[in-house]
Every structure is written in C-alpha cells, then in structure tokens.
CSV table of C-alpha atoms in Angstrom, one decimal:
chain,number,residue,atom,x,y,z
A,33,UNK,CA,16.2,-111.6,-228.4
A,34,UNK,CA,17.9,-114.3,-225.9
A,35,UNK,CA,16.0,-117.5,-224.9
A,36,UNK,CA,16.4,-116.0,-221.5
A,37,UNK,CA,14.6,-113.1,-221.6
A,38,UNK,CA,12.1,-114.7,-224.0
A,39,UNK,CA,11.4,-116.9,-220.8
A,40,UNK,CA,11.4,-113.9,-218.4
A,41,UNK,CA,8.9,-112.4,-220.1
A,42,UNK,CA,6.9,-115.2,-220.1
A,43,UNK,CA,6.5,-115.5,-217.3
A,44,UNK,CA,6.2,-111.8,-216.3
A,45,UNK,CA,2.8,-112.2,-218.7
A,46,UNK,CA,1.3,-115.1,-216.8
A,47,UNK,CA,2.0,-113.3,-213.5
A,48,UNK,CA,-0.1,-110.2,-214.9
A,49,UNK,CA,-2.6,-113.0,-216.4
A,50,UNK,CA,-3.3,-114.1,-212.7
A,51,UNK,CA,-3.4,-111.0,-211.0
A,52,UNK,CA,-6.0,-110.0,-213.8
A,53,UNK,CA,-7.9,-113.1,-213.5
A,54,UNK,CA,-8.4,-112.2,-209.5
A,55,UNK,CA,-9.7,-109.1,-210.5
A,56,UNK,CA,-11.6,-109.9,-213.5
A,57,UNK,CA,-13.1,-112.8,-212.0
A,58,UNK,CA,-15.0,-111.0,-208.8
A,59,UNK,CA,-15.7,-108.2,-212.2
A,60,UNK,CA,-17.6,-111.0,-214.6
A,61,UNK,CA,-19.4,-112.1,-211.7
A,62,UNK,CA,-20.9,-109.2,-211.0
A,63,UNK,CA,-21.5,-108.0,-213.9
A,64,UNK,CA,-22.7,-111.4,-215.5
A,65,UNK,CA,-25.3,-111.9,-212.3
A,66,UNK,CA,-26.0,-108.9,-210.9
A,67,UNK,CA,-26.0,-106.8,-214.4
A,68,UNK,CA,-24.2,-104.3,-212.3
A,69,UNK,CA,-21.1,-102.1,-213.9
A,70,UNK,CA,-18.9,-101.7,-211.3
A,71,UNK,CA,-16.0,-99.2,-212.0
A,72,UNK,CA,-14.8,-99.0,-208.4
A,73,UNK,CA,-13.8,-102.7,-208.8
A,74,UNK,CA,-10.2,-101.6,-208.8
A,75,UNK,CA,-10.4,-99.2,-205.8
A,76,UNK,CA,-11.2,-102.8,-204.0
A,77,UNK,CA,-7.8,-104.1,-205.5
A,78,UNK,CA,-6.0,-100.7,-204.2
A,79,UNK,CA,-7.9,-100.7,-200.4
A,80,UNK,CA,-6.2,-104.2,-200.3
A,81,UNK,CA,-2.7,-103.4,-201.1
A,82,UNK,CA,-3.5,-100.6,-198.5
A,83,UNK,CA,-5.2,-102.4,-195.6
A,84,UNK,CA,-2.2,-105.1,-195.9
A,85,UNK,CA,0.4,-102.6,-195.9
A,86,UNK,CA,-1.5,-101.3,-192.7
A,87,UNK,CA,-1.9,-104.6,-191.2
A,88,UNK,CA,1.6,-105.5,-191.4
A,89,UNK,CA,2.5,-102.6,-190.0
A,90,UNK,CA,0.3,-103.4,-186.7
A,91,UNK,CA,1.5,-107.3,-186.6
A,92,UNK,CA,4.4,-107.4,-188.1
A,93,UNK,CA,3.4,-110.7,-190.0
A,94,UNK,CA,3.0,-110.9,-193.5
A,95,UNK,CA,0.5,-114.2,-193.0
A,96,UNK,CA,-1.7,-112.2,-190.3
A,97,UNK,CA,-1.5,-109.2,-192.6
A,98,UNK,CA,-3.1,-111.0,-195.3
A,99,UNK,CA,-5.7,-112.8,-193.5
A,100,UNK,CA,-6.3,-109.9,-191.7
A,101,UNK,CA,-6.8,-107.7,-194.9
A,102,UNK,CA,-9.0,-110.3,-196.9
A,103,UNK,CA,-11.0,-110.5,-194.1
A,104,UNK,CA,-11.4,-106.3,-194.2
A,105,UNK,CA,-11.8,-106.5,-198.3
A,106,UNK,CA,-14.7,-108.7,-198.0
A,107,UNK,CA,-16.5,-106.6,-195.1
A,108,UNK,CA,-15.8,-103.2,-197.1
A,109,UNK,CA,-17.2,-104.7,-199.9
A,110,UNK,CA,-20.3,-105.8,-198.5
A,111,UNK,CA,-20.5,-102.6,-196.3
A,112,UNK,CA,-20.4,-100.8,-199.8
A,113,UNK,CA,-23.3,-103.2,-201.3
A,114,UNK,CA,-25.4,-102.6,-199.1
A,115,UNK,CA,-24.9,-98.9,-198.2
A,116,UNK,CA,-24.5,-97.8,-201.7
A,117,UNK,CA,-24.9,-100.8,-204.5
A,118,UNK,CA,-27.9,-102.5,-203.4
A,119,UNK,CA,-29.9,-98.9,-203.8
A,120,UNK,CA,-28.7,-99.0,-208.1
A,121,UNK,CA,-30.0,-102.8,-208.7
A,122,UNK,CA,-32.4,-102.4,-211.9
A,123,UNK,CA,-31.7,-99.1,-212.8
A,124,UNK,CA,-30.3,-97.7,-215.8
A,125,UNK,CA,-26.4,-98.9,-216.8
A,126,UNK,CA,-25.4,-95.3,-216.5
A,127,UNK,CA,-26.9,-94.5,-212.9
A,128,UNK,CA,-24.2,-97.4,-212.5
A,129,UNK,CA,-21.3,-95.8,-213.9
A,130,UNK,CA,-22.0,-92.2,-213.0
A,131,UNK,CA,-22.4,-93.8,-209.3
A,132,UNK,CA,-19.4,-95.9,-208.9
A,133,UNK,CA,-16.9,-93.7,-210.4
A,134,UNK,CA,-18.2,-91.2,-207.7
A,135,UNK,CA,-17.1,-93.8,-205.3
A,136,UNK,CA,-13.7,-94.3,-207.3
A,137,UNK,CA,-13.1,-90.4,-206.7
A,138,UNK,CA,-14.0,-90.4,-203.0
A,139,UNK,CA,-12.2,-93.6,-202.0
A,140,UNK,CA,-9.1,-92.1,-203.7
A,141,UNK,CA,-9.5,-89.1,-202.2
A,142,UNK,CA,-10.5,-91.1,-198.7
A,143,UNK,CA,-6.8,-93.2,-199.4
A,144,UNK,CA,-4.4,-90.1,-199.1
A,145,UNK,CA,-6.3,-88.5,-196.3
A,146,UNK,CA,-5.9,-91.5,-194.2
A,147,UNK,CA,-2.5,-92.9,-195.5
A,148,UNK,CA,-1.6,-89.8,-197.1
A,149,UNK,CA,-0.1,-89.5,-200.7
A,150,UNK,CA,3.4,-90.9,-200.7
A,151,UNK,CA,3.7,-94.0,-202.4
A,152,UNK,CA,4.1,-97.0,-199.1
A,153,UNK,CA,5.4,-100.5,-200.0
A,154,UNK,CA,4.9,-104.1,-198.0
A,155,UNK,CA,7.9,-106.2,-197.8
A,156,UNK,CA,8.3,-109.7,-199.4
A,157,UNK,CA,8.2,-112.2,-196.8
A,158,UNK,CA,11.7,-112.8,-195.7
A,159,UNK,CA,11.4,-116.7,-196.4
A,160,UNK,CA,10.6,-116.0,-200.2
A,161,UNK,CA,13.0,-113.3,-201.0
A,162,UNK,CA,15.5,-113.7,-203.3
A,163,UNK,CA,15.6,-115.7,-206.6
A,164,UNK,CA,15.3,-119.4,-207.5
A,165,UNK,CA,17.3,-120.9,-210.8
A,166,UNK,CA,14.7,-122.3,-212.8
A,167,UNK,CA,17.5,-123.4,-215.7
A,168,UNK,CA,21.3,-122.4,-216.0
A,169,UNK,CA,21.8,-118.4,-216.2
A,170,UNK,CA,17.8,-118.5,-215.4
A,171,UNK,CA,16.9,-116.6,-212.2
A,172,UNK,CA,13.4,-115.7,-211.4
A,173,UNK,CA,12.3,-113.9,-208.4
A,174,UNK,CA,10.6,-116.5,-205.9
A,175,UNK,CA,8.0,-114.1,-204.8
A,176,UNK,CA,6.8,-113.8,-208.9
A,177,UNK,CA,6.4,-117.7,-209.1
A,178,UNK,CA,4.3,-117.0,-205.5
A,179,UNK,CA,1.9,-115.0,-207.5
A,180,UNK,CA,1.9,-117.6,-210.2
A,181,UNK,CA,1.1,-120.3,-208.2
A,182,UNK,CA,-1.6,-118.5,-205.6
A,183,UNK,CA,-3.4,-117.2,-208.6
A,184,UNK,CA,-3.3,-120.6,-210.4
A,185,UNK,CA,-4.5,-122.3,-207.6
A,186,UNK,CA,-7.2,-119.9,-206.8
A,187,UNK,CA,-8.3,-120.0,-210.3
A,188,UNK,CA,-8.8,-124.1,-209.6
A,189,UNK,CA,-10.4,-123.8,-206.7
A,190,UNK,CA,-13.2,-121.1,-207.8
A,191,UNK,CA,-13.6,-123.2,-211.0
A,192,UNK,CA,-14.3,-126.4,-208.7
A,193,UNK,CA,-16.1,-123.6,-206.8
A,194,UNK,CA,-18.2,-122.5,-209.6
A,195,UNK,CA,-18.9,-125.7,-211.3
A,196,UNK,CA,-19.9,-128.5,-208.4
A,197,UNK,CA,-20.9,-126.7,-205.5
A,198,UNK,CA,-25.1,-125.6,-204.8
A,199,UNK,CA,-23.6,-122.1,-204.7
A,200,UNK,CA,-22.0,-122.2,-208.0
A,201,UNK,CA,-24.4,-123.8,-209.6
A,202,UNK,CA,-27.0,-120.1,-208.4
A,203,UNK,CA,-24.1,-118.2,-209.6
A,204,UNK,CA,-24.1,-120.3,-213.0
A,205,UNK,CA,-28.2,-119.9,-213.1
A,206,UNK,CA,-28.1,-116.6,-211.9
A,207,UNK,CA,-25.5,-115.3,-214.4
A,208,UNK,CA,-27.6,-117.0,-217.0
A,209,UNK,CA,-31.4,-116.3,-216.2
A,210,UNK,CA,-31.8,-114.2,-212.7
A,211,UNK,CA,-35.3,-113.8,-213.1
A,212,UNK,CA,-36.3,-117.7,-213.4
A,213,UNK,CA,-33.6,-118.4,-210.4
A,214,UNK,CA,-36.0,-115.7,-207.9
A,215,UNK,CA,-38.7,-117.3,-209.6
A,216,UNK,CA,-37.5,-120.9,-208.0
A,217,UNK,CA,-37.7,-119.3,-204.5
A,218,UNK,CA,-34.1,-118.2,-204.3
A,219,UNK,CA,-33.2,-115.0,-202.2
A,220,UNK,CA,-31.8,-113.4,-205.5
A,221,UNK,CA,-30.8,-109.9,-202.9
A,222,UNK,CA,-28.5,-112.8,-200.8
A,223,UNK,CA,-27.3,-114.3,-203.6
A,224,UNK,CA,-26.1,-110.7,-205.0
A,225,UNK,CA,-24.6,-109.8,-201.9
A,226,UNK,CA,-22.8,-113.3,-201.4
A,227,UNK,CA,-21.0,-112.8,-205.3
A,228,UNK,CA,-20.1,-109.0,-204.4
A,229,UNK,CA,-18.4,-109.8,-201.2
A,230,UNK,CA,-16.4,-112.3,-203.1
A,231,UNK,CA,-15.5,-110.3,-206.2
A,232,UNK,CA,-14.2,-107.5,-203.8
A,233,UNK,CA,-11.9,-110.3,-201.6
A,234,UNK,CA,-10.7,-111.6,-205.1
A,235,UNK,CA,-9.7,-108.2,-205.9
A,236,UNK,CA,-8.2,-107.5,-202.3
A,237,UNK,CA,-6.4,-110.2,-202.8
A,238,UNK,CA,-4.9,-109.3,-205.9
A,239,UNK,CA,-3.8,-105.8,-204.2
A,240,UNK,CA,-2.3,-107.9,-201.1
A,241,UNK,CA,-0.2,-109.8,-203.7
A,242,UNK,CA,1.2,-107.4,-206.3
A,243,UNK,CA,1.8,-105.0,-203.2
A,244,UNK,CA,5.3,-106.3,-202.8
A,245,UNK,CA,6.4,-105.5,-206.0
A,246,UNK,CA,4.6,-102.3,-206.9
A,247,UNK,CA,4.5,-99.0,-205.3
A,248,UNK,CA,1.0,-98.8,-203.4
A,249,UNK,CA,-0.3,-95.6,-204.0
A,250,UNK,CA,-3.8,-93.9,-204.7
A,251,UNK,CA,-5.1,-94.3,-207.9
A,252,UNK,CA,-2.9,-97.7,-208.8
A,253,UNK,CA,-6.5,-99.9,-209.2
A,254,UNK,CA,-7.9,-97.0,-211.9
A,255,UNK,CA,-5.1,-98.3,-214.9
A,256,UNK,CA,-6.0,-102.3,-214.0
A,257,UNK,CA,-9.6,-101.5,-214.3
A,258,UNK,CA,-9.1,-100.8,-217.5
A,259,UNK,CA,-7.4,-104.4,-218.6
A,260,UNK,CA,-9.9,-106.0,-216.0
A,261,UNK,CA,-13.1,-105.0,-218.6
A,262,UNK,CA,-11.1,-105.6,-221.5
A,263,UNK,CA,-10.8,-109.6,-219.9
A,264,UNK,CA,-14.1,-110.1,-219.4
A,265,UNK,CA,-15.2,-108.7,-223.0
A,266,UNK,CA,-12.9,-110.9,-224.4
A,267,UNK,CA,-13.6,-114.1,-222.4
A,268,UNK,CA,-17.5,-113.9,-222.4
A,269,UNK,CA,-19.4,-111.7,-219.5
A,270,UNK,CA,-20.5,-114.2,-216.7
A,271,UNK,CA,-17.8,-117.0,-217.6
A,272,UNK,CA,-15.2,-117.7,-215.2
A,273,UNK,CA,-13.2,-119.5,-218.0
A,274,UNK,CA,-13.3,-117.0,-220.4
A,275,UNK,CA,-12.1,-114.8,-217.4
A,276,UNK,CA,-9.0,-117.4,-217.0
A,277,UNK,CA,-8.4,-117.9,-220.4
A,278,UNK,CA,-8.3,-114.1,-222.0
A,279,UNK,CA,-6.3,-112.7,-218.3
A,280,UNK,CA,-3.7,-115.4,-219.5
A,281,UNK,CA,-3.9,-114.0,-223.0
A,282,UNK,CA,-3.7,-110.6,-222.0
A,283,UNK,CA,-1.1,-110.7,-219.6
A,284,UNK,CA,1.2,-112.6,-222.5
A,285,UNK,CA,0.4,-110.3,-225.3
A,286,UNK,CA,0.8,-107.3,-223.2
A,287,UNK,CA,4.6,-108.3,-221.6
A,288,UNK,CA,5.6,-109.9,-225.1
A,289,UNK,CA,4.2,-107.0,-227.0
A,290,UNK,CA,6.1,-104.3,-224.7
A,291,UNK,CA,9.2,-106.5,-224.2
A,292,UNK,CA,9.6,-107.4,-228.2
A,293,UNK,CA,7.6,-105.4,-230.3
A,294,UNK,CA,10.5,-102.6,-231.1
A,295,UNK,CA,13.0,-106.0,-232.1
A,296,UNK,CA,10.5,-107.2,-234.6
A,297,UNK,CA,9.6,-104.0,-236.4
A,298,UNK,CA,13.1,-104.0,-236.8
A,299,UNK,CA,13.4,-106.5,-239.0
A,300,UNK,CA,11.3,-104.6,-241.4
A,301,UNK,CA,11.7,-100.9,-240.7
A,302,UNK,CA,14.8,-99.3,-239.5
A,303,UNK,CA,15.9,-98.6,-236.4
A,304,UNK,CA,14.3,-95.2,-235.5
A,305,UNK,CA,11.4,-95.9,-236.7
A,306,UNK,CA,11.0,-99.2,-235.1
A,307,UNK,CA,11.8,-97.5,-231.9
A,308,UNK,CA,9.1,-94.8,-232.3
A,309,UNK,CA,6.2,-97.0,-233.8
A,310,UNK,CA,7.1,-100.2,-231.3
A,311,UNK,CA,5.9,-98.6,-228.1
A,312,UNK,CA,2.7,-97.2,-229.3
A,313,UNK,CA,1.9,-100.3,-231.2
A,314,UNK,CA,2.6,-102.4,-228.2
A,315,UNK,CA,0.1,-100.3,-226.1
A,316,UNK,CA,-2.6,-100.8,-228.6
A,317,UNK,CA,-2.1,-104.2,-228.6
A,318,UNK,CA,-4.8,-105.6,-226.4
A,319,UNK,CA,-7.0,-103.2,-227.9
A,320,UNK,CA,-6.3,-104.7,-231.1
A,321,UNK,CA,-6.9,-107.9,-230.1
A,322,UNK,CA,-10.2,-107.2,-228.1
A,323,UNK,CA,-11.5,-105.7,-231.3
A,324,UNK,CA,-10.5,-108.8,-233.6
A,325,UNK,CA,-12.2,-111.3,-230.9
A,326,UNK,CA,-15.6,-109.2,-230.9
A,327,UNK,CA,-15.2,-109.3,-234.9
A,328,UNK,CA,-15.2,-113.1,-234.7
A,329,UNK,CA,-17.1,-113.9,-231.2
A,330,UNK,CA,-19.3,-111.0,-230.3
A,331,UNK,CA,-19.9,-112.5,-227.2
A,332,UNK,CA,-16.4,-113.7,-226.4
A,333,UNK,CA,-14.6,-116.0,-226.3
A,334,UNK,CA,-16.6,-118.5,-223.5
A,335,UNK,CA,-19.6,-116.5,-222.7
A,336,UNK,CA,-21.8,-118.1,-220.3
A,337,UNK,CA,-24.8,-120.5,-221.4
A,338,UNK,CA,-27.8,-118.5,-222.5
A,339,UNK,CA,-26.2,-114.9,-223.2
C-alpha cells in the first residue's frame, strides 16, 4: 500500500462523496418536505448525462451543453411533478414507491428507444484534459478535481442557500413541520414544486458531470439510487448537512474499502482467503456502517430540528 495510491484513492472517495451529495441532496429534500419517496430520483441523474451528451452533440460546446441540459433537468422534473407526482401527495408511502419505480421502468425503457441501447460518452472539455501533479510521482486527472471542486462549491452555496435565504428558511420549516408552514399562509403545493425542480437539476447535474468519465447508458442512475438513500439515512432525512457529511463518508469508505480491504485481511488471513472474503466485505461495507449509525443515531447522523 504506497502513499500514492493511498492519496488516489482519496480522492477517488470525495469525488464519489460529491457526486452523491448532488443527488442525495435534491433526495433529502424531497423526502424530508414533501414526505414523498422518490425512486426515480436516479433516472433524473441518468436523463442528465443523456440530455448533455445530446446537447453537445447539437452545439458542440461542453458549456452550452450543460446549461442547456440543467435547464432541461429542471423542466422534466417539474413536468413530472405535476403530471405524475403532485397526484400521490398524502397518500400512502407505498402508492409512492409502486408509482415511481413504474416511472424508473418507463423512463429506461423511453432512454434506449430514443438514444437507443449502446452505451454514448461526452467528451472532457479539451481545456481540462489531461492530468495535473498534485506532488512528485502524483498525477490526478484535472477533470476529477473539476468534480471535486463543482460539487464542493455547490454544496456551499445550497448550505448558504438553505440556511439565510426566505426560501431556505420554508424549506427548513417545511422539512420540519409542513402543516404549521400552510397554516402561516404559505402555498405549501409551490413550495413542493420549487424543492422538486431543484432536487431533479441537482441530480441532472450530477449526471452532466460524471458523464465524462462513465459510460452513459440506461439504467446507470438505478445502482446510485441505491447509495443515494443509504446517505440520507445516515445523515438525518431533511438535513442538508447530514446529506454532506455521510456522501463524504460514504464515498471514502466505499473507494478505501474496495481499494484496500483484500491488503488488510492479509495481514491476518492468508492470501486466498483475503482475496475471496475482501471483495464481498468491501461491498457490505456501507451497509455495515449504515446499520452501526441507526444502532447509535436512529435518526442519523444530523437529522433536521423536530424529526
């Protein structure tokens, strides 16, 4: 294990912290406000991979692309809030579920009809290809620390968002007590719709970002999903810190666990049986770790005030 790819590794965790901070964020929000379970949260992260790879393909600009696709995330996702979602507010958690994972199957479905099945990529932009050396014999890839950076500066600016703005402060009250905020004369239905629209150009952007290095293909926002829930149940439904906090967490224990676990089993079991027991213990490892952070928080880590 070289201080090198200890680094590397690092790193590769806080870029799959961010990324699942974007989506988990938009997720919490949703869920913590609306007390809507939205498992076609990720199909939102995948139509935003798509529409930039389409966009680019029309302009030629990765900038236009991206503003051009955000601006498509957030109109999908309020077309689908108030064609489909709006219609499920108040009903039973399951209507939810059984209803948005019939919109997961569709929109796959709708994905390889009109963009067909065959994985499509988006190019880095040519000005932050390549690498930077971030220490002697230390090379990252610039467009990683892009990632890195977006999502950190995202994550400052919703928290400023969140926490000293009119709007926040609804979305802090709303996530709290809904019933006494529509009690105070606020439009609770435009309040709804304001935090689904964002949640889905959160997750769009994720897409837009992580498009460059991964393939984009149907079906890619179903495995994220997955991590997405497990963030918010560890950092507290409706908190956008707890959001921050266990994506960070996640992504680190994730890449660290997958990167190192078969090295330190080693030391204590031999070598074939480090290398059959490290990968499966590595995938449970989030798991894990959810399950010892409900033991000790059952709320989470950060929930939000009054849950």
């Amino acid at each position: 294990m070289s201080t090198t790819l200890l680094v590397v590794q690092v790193l590769n965790g806080l870029q799959l912290g961010v990324l699942l901070f974007l989506i988990a964020a938009g997720l919490t929000l949703v869920f913590g406000v609306m007390d809507f379970i939205n498992l076609a949260h990720g199909v939102q992260y995948m139509l935003g991979a798509y529409l930039a790879v389409m966009f680019y393909g029309l302009t030629g600009s990765f900038v236009a692309a991206l503003v051009l696709a955000l601006a498509a995330a957030l109109a999908f996702g309020l077309l689908l809030e108030a064609v489909v979602f709006r219609h499920l507010y108040g009903r039973d958690h399951l209507d939810h579920v059984i209803a948005t994972f019939g919109i997961i199957l569709f929109l796959n479905s709708a994905v390889k009809y009109v963009w067909g099945a065959a994985p499509l990529s988006l190019p880095v932009p040519e000005a932050l290809t390549g690498s930077v050396a971030l220490a002697p014999g230390l090379l990252y890839p610039v467009w990683r620390l892009v990632i890195i950076g977006s999502g950190l500066v995202v994550a400052v600016l919703l928290w400023a968002l969140v926490s000293f703005t009119r709007i926040g402060m609804l979305v802090r009250a709303g996530a709290t007590n809904p019933e006494m905020v529509s009690a105070l004369g606020v439009d609770i239905r435009r309040l709804f719709t304001l935090v689904f629209g964002f949640g889905a150009m959160l997750a769009g952007f994720a897409g837009i970002m992580i498009a460059p290095i991964l393939s984009v293909e149907p079906g890619m926002g179903d495995t994220i999903l997955i991590l997405a829930f497990v963030v918010i149940v560890i950092g507290g439904i409706g908190s956008i810190r707890g959001a921050f906090v266990a994506a960070l967490l996640i992504g680190l224990v994730d890449t660290l666990g997958r990167s190192f676990a078969v090295d330190i089993l080693r030391l204590f079991l031999s070598s074939s049986t480090a290398r059959t027991v490290g990968p499966a213990l590595a995938s449970m490892l989030i798991y894990l770790l959810m399950a010892v952070v409900l033991y000790v928080r059952p709320t989470g880590l950060f929930p939000a005030k009054g849950r």
